[in-house]
JSON list of C-alpha atoms in Angstrom, two decimals:
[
{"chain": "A", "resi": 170, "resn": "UNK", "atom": "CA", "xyz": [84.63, -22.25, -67.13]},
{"chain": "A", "resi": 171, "resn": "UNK", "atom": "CA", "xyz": [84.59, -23.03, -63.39]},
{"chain": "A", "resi": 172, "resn": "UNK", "atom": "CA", "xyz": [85.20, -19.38, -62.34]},
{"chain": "A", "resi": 173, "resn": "UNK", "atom": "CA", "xyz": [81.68, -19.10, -64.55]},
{"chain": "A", "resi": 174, "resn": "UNK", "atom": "CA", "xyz": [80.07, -21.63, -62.61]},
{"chain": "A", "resi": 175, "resn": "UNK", "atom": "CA", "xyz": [81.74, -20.41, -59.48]},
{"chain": "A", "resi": 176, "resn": "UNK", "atom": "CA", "xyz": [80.21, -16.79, -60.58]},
{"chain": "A", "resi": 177, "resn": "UNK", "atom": "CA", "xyz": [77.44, -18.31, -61.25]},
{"chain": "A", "resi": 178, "resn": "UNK", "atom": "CA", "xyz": [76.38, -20.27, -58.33]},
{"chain": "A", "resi": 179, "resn": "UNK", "atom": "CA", "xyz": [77.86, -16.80, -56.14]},
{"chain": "A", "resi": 180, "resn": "UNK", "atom": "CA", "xyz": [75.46, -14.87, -57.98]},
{"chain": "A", "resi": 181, "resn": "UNK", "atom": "CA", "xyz": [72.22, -16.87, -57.20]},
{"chain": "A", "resi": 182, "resn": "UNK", "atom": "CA", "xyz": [73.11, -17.17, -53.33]},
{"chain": "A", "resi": 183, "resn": "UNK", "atom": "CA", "xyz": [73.15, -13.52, -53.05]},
{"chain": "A", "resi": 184, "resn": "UNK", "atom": "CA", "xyz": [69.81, -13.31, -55.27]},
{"chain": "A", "resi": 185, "resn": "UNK", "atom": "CA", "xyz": [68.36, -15.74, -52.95]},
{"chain": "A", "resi": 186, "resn": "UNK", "atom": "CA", "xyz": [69.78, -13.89, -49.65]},
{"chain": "A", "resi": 187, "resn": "UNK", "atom": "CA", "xyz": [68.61, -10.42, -51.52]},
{"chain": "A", "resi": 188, "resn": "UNK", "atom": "CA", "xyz": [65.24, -12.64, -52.22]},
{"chain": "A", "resi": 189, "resn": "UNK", "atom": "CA", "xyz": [65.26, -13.97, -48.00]},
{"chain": "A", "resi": 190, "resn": "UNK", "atom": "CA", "xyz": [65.97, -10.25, -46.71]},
{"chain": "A", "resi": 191, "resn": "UNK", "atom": "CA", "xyz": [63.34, -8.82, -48.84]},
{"chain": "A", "resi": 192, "resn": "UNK", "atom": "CA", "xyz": [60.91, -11.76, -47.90]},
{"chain": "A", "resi": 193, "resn": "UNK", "atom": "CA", "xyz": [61.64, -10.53, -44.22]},
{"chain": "A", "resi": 194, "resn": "UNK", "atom": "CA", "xyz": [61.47, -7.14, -44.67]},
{"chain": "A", "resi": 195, "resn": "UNK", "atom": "CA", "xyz": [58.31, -7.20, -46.19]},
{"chain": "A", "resi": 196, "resn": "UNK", "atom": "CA", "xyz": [57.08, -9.42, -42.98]},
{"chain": "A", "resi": 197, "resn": "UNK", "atom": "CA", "xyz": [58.39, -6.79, -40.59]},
{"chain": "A", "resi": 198, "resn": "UNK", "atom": "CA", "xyz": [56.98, -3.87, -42.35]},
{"chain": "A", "resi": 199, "resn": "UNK", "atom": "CA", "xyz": [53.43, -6.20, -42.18]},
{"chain": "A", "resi": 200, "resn": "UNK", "atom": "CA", "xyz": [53.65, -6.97, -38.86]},
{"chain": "A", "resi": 201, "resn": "UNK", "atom": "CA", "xyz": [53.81, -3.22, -37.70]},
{"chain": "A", "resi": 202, "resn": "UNK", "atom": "CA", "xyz": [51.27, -2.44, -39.89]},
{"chain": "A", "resi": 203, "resn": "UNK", "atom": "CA", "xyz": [49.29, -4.42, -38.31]},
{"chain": "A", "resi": 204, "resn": "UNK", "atom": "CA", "xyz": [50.09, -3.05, -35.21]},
{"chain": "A", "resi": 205, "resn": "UNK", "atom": "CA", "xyz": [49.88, -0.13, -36.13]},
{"chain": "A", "resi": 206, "resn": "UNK", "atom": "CA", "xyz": [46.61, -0.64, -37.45]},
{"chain": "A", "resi": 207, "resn": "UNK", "atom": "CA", "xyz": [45.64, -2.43, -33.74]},
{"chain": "A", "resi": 208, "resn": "UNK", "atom": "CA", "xyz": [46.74, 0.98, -31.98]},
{"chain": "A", "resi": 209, "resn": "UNK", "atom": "CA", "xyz": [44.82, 3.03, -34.41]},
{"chain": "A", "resi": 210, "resn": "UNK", "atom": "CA", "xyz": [41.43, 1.05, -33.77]},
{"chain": "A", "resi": 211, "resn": "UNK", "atom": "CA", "xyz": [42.04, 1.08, -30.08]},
{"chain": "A", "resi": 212, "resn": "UNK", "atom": "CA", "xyz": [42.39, 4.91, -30.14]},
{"chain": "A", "resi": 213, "resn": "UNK", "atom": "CA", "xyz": [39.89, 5.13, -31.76]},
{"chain": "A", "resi": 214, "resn": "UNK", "atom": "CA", "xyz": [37.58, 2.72, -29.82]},
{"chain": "A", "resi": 215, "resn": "UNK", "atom": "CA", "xyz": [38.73, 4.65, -26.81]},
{"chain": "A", "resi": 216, "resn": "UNK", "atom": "CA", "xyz": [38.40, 8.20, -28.24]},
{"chain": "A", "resi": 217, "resn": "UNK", "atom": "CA", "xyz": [34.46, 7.14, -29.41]},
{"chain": "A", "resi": 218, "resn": "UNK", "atom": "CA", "xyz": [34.00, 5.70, -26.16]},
{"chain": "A", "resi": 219, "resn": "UNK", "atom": "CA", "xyz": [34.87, 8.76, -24.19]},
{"chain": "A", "resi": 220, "resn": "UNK", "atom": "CA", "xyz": [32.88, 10.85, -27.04]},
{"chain": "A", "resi": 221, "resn": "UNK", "atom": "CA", "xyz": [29.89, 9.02, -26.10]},
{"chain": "A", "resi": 222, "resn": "UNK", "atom": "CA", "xyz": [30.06, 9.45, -22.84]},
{"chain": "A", "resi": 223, "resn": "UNK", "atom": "CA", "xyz": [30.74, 13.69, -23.59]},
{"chain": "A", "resi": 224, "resn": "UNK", "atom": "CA", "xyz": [27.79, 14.16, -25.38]},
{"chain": "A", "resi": 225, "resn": "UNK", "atom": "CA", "xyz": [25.67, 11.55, -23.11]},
{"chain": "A", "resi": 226, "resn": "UNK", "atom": "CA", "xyz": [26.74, 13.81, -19.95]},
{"chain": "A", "resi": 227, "resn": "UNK", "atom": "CA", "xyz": [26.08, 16.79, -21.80]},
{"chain": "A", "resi": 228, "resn": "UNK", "atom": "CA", "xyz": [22.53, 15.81, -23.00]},
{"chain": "A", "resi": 229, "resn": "UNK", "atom": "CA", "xyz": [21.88, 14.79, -19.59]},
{"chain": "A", "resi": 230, "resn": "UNK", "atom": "CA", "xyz": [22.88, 18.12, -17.74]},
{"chain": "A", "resi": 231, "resn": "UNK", "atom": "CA", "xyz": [20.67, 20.13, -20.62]},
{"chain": "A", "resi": 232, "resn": "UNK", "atom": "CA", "xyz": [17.30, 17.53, -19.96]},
{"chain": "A", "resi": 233, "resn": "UNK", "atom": "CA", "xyz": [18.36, 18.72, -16.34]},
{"chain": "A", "resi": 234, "resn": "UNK", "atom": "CA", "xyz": [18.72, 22.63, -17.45]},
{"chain": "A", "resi": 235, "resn": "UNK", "atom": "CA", "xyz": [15.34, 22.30, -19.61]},
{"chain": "A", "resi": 236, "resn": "UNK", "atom": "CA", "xyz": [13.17, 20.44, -16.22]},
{"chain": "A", "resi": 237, "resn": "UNK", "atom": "CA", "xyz": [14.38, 23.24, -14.32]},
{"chain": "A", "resi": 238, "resn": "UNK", "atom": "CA", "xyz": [13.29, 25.70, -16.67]},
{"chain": "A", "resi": 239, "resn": "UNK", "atom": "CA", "xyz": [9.79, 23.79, -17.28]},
{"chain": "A", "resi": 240, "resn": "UNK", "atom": "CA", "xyz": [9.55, 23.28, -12.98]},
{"chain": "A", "resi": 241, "resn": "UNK", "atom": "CA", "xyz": [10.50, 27.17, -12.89]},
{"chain": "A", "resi": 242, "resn": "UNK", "atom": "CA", "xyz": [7.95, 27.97, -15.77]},
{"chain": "A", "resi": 243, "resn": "UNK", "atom": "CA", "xyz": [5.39, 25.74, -13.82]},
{"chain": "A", "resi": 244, "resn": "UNK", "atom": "CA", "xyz": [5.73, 27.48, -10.52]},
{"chain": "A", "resi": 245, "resn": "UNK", "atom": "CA", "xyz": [5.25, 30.83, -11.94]},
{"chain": "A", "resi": 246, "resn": "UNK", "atom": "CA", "xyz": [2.31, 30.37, -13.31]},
{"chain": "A", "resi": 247, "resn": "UNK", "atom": "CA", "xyz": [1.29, 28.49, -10.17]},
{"chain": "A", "resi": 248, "resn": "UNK", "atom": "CA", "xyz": [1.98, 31.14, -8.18]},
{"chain": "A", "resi": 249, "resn": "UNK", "atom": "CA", "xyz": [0.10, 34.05, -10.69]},
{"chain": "A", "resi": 250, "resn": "UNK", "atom": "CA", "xyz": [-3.37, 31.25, -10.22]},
{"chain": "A", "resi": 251, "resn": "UNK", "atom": "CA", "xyz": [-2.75, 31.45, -6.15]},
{"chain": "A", "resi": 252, "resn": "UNK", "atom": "CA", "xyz": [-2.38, 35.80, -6.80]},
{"chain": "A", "resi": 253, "resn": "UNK", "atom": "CA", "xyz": [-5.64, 35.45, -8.89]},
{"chain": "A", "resi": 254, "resn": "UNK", "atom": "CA", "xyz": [-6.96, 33.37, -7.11]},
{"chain": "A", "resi": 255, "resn": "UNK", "atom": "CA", "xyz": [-6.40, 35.14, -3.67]},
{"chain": "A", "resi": 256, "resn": "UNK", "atom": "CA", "xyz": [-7.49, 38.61, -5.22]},
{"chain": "A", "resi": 257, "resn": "UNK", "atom": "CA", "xyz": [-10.32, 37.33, -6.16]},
{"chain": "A", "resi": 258, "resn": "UNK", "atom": "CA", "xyz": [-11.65, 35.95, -2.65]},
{"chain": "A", "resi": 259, "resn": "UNK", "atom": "CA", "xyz": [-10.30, 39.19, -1.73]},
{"chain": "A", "resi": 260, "resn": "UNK", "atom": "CA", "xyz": [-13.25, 40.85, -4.03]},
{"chain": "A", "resi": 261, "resn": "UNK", "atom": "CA", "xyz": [-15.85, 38.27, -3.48]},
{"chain": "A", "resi": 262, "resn": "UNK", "atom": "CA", "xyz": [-15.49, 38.59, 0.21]},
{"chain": "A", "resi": 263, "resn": "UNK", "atom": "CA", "xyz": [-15.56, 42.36, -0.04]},
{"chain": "A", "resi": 264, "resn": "UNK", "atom": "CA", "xyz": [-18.85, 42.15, -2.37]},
{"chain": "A", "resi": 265, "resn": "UNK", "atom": "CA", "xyz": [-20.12, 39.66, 0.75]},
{"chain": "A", "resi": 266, "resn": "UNK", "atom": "CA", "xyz": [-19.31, 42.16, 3.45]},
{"chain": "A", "resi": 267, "resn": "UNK", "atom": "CA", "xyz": [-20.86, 45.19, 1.56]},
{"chain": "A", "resi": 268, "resn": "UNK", "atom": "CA", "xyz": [-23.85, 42.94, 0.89]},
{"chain": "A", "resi": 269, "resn": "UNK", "atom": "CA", "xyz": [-24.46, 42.54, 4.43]},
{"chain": "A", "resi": 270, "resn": "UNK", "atom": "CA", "xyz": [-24.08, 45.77, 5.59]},
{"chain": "A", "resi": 271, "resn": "UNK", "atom": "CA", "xyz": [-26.32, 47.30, 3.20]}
]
């Protein structure tokens, strides 16, 4: 009967040391996930940060393409009003000249 007892009582210390290394297994395995999980959200902060600042500098550089085009576009049709503009003296000053001569 004491061998029982003895088997007994063995048998529950090594439930409750299988119970204890489970108990701190499962709090390692938590406390990796969690940083883990920390890692993952600061990749991922870092990896949207950088994102944000990819597609800020490339809206930037095409507002900069699209002024250029629109300053480009602007000065060619300035430049066609001075060409009318100039022809047309060029006539009217003609029409002046032949007035006075006649």
């Amino acid at each position: 009967m004491n061998t029982v007892l003895l088997s007994i009582i063995e048998s529950e210390k090594e439930a409750s040391k299988l119970e204890n290394d489970a108990k701190q297994q499962a709090l390692q395995i938590l406390t990796e996930a969690r940083k883990k999980a920390s890692e993952i959200l600061e990749k991922s902060l870092l990896e949207g940060e950088a994102l944000s600042e990819e597609l800020l500098d490339k809206a930037r550089k095409e507002a900069e393409e699209e002024s250029k085009l629109q300053a480009d576009s602007k000065n060619k049709a300035l430049e066609q009003i001075r060409l009318k503009a100039k022809e047309r003296l060029d006539i009217a000053a003609d029409y002046i000249v032949e007035r006075i001569v006649k």
